[in-house]
Amino acid sequence: VALPLASERVYLISDLGRTTVELKDRFPYVDFDSGCATNGNGNGNKDEWWWDSPLSSSSNEDDGSGINDSSINYVEWRPNNEGQTYACLGEPEVEFNERMTRLYDWLDSRNERSIALVCHWGVIDWLTGEDFDNCEMRAVDFSVLRREGFMLSDEEAEEVFKKGGRCVVRDDDVEEVP
């Protein structure tokens, strides 16, 4: 089942996906109907199933961050203290946390004894609080996962990134890794 709930937190433009129509053509053996909501056209396809903001279609004045439209309270949470600009908006922490909670609930509701969850690092980190290597596979008991997640808040992450480090979260402690 292709499940948009398990998609990476939108950080860079490369985190945006392809439409379900394109994906169905390329991967006909994957179920895109059960996990992807419809876009109202009744055919089971949703053009953009990844996170999106009302700002992305805005054409108002740019505030210097690459983000337009001052009428919506978007707060840039990604590093931007050295003039960085981004080609898309980053998914806000609150919305990502809500989506990860819905993913946890979806996993919890399943009857299967084993589920292979193929996803990006941020999703795995949120669910387990553990740092996985790229393409690493592990068996993780569901009891290890926390419904409220393990991710740092945007403010906590910003402090770590300012120092040039990254964090590995275990239990309720934060360990900075140089």
CSV table of C-alpha atoms in Angstrom, one decimal:
chain,number,residue,atom,x,y,z
A,1,VAL,CA,0.0,0.0,0.0
A,2,ALA,CA,1.4,3.4,-0.9
A,3,LEU,CA,0.7,5.6,2.1
A,4,PRO,CA,1.2,9.3,1.9
A,5,LEU,CA,1.2,9.5,5.7
A,6,ALA,CA,4.7,7.8,5.5
A,7,SER,CA,6.2,10.4,3.2
A,8,GLU,CA,9.2,12.5,4.3
A,9,ARG,CA,8.7,15.9,5.9
A,10,VAL,CA,8.8,18.4,3.1
A,11,TYR,CA,12.2,20.2,3.6
A,12,LEU,CA,13.5,20.6,0.0
A,13,ILE,CA,11.9,20.6,-3.3
A,14,SER,CA,13.2,17.0,-3.8
A,15,ASP,CA,10.7,15.9,-1.1
A,16,LEU,CA,7.8,16.7,-3.4
A,17,GLY,CA,6.4,13.6,-5.1
A,18,ARG,CA,4.8,12.5,-8.3
A,19,THR,CA,1.1,12.2,-9.0
A,20,THR,CA,-0.6,8.9,-8.3
A,21,VAL,CA,-1.4,8.7,-12.0
A,22,GLU,CA,2.3,8.8,-12.8
A,23,LEU,CA,3.1,6.4,-10.0
A,24,LYS,CA,0.4,3.9,-11.0
A,25,ASP,CA,1.8,3.8,-14.6
A,26,ARG,CA,5.3,3.2,-13.3
A,27,PHE,CA,4.4,0.8,-10.5
A,28,PRO,CA,1.2,-1.0,-11.5
A,29,TYR,CA,1.7,-3.7,-8.8
A,30,VAL,CA,1.4,-1.1,-5.9
A,31,ASP,CA,-1.9,-0.3,-4.4
A,32,PHE,CA,-2.3,3.5,-4.7
A,33,ASP,CA,-6.1,3.5,-4.1
A,34,SER,CA,-6.3,2.3,-0.4
A,35,GLY,CA,-3.8,4.8,1.1
A,36,CYS,CA,-4.2,7.8,-1.1
A,37,ALA,CA,-7.2,10.1,-0.6
A,38,THR,CA,-9.1,11.2,-3.7
A,39,ASN,CA,-9.0,14.8,-4.9
A,40,GLY,CA,-12.8,14.9,-5.5
A,41,ASN,CA,-12.7,13.6,-9.0
A,42,GLY,CA,-13.9,10.2,-7.9
A,43,ASN,CA,-11.2,8.2,-9.7
A,44,GLY,CA,-9.0,7.5,-6.6
A,45,ASN,CA,-6.2,9.7,-7.8
A,46,LYS,CA,-4.9,12.7,-6.0
A,47,ASP,CA,-2.7,15.0,-8.0
A,48,GLU,CA,-0.5,16.1,-5.0
A,49,TRP,CA,-0.6,13.8,-2.1
A,50,TRP,CA,2.4,15.3,-0.3
A,51,TRP,CA,2.2,18.3,2.1
A,52,ASP,CA,1.3,21.6,0.4
A,53,SER,CA,0.6,25.1,1.7
A,54,PRO,CA,-1.7,27.8,0.5
A,55,LEU,CA,1.4,29.9,0.1
A,56,SER,CA,2.8,27.8,-2.7
A,57,SER,CA,0.4,29.4,-5.2
A,58,SER,CA,0.8,32.9,-3.9
A,59,SER,CA,2.3,35.7,-6.0
A,60,ASN,CA,2.5,38.4,-3.4
A,61,GLU,CA,5.6,40.2,-2.3
A,62,ASP,CA,8.6,38.1,-1.3
A,63,ASP,CA,9.8,38.7,2.2
A,64,GLY,CA,13.4,37.7,1.4
A,65,SER,CA,13.0,34.1,2.5
A,66,GLY,CA,11.7,32.9,-0.8
A,67,ILE,CA,8.3,32.7,0.8
A,68,ASN,CA,5.4,34.9,-0.4
A,69,ASP,CA,2.1,36.2,1.1
A,70,SER,CA,2.3,37.9,4.5
A,71,SER,CA,-1.4,37.1,5.1
A,72,ILE,CA,-0.6,33.6,6.2
A,73,ASN,CA,1.6,33.0,9.3
A,74,TYR,CA,4.3,30.7,7.9
A,75,VAL,CA,7.4,30.7,10.1
A,76,GLU,CA,10.6,29.5,8.3
A,77,TRP,CA,12.0,26.7,10.5
A,78,ARG,CA,14.8,25.6,8.3
A,79,PRO,CA,18.3,27.2,8.5
A,80,ASN,CA,18.2,30.6,6.9
A,81,ASN,CA,20.7,32.7,8.9
A,82,GLU,CA,23.3,32.7,6.0
A,83,GLY,CA,20.9,33.9,3.3
A,84,GLN,CA,19.6,30.4,2.3
A,85,THR,CA,16.5,30.4,0.2
A,86,TYR,CA,14.3,27.4,-0.6
A,87,ALA,CA,12.3,26.5,-3.7
A,88,CYS,CA,9.4,25.3,-1.7
A,89,LEU,CA,7.9,25.8,1.7
A,90,GLY,CA,8.9,23.4,4.5
A,91,GLU,CA,6.2,21.4,6.2
A,92,PRO,CA,5.5,23.0,9.6
A,93,GLU,CA,6.3,20.9,12.7
A,94,VAL,CA,2.7,20.9,13.9
A,95,GLU,CA,1.4,19.5,10.6
A,96,PHE,CA,4.3,16.9,10.4
A,97,ASN,CA,3.6,15.8,13.9
A,98,GLU,CA,-0.1,15.4,13.2
A,99,ARG,CA,0.6,13.4,10.1
A,100,MET,CA,3.1,11.2,12.0
A,101,THR,CA,0.5,10.6,14.7
A,102,ARG,CA,-2.0,9.5,12.0
A,103,LEU,CA,0.7,7.2,10.6
A,104,TYR,CA,1.2,5.7,14.0
A,105,ASP,CA,-2.6,5.2,14.4
A,106,TRP,CA,-2.8,3.6,10.9
A,107,LEU,CA,0.0,1.2,11.8
A,108,ASP,CA,-1.6,0.4,15.1
A,109,SER,CA,-5.0,-0.3,13.5
A,110,ARG,CA,-3.5,-3.0,11.1
A,111,ASN,CA,-4.1,-6.7,11.7
A,112,GLU,CA,-0.9,-7.8,10.1
A,113,ARG,CA,1.8,-9.3,12.3
A,114,SER,CA,4.6,-7.8,10.2
A,115,ILE,CA,4.6,-4.6,8.2
A,116,ALA,CA,7.5,-3.4,6.0
A,117,LEU,CA,7.5,0.4,6.3
A,118,VAL,CA,9.7,1.9,3.5
A,119,CYS,CA,10.2,5.5,4.2
A,120,HIS,CA,12.7,8.3,4.7
A,121,TRP,CA,14.9,9.0,7.7
A,122,GLY,CA,12.8,11.7,9.3
A,123,VAL,CA,9.8,9.4,9.5
A,124,ILE,CA,11.8,6.6,11.0
A,125,ASP,CA,13.4,9.0,13.5
A,126,TRP,CA,10.0,10.4,14.5
A,127,LEU,CA,8.6,6.9,15.1
A,128,THR,CA,11.6,5.2,16.8
A,129,GLY,CA,13.9,8.0,18.0
A,130,GLU,CA,16.8,6.0,16.4
A,131,ASP,CA,19.3,7.1,13.8
A,132,PHE,CA,19.2,4.7,10.8
A,133,ASP,CA,21.7,4.6,8.0
A,134,ASN,CA,20.6,5.2,4.4
A,135,CYS,CA,18.8,2.0,3.1
A,136,GLU,CA,19.2,0.3,6.5
A,137,MET,CA,16.7,-2.4,7.4
A,138,ARG,CA,15.8,-3.3,10.9
A,139,ALA,CA,13.0,-5.3,12.7
A,140,VAL,CA,11.4,-3.0,15.2
A,141,ASP,CA,8.8,-4.1,17.6
A,142,PHE,CA,5.7,-1.9,17.6
A,143,SER,CA,5.9,-1.5,21.4
A,144,VAL,CA,9.1,0.6,20.8
A,145,LEU,CA,7.3,3.2,18.8
A,146,ARG,CA,5.7,6.2,20.6
A,147,ARG,CA,2.5,7.8,19.4
A,148,GLU,CA,3.8,11.3,20.4
A,149,GLY,CA,7.0,10.7,18.5
A,150,PHE,CA,10.7,11.3,19.3
A,151,MET,CA,11.5,14.2,17.0
A,152,LEU,CA,13.0,17.5,18.3
A,153,SER,CA,10.9,20.6,18.2
A,154,ASP,CA,11.9,23.1,15.5
A,155,GLU,CA,13.5,25.3,18.1
A,156,GLU,CA,15.5,22.4,19.6
A,157,ALA,CA,16.7,21.4,16.1
A,158,GLU,CA,17.6,25.0,15.2
A,159,GLU,CA,19.9,25.2,18.2
A,160,VAL,CA,21.7,21.9,17.3
A,161,PHE,CA,22.0,22.9,13.6
A,162,LYS,CA,23.5,26.3,14.6
A,163,LYS,CA,26.3,24.4,16.3
A,164,GLY,CA,26.9,22.3,13.2
A,165,GLY,CA,25.8,19.0,14.8
A,166,ARG,CA,22.9,16.6,14.6
A,167,CYS,CA,21.0,14.8,17.2
A,168,VAL,CA,20.3,11.2,18.0
A,169,VAL,CA,17.3,11.0,20.4
A,170,ARG,CA,17.0,8.1,22.8
A,171,ASP,CA,14.5,7.9,25.5
A,172,ASP,CA,13.9,11.4,26.8
A,173,ASP,CA,17.6,12.5,26.5
A,174,VAL,CA,19.1,14.3,23.6
A,175,GLU,CA,22.7,13.4,22.6
A,176,GLU,CA,24.5,15.8,20.3
A,177,VAL,CA,26.7,14.1,17.7
A,178,PRO,CA,29.6,16.2,16.3
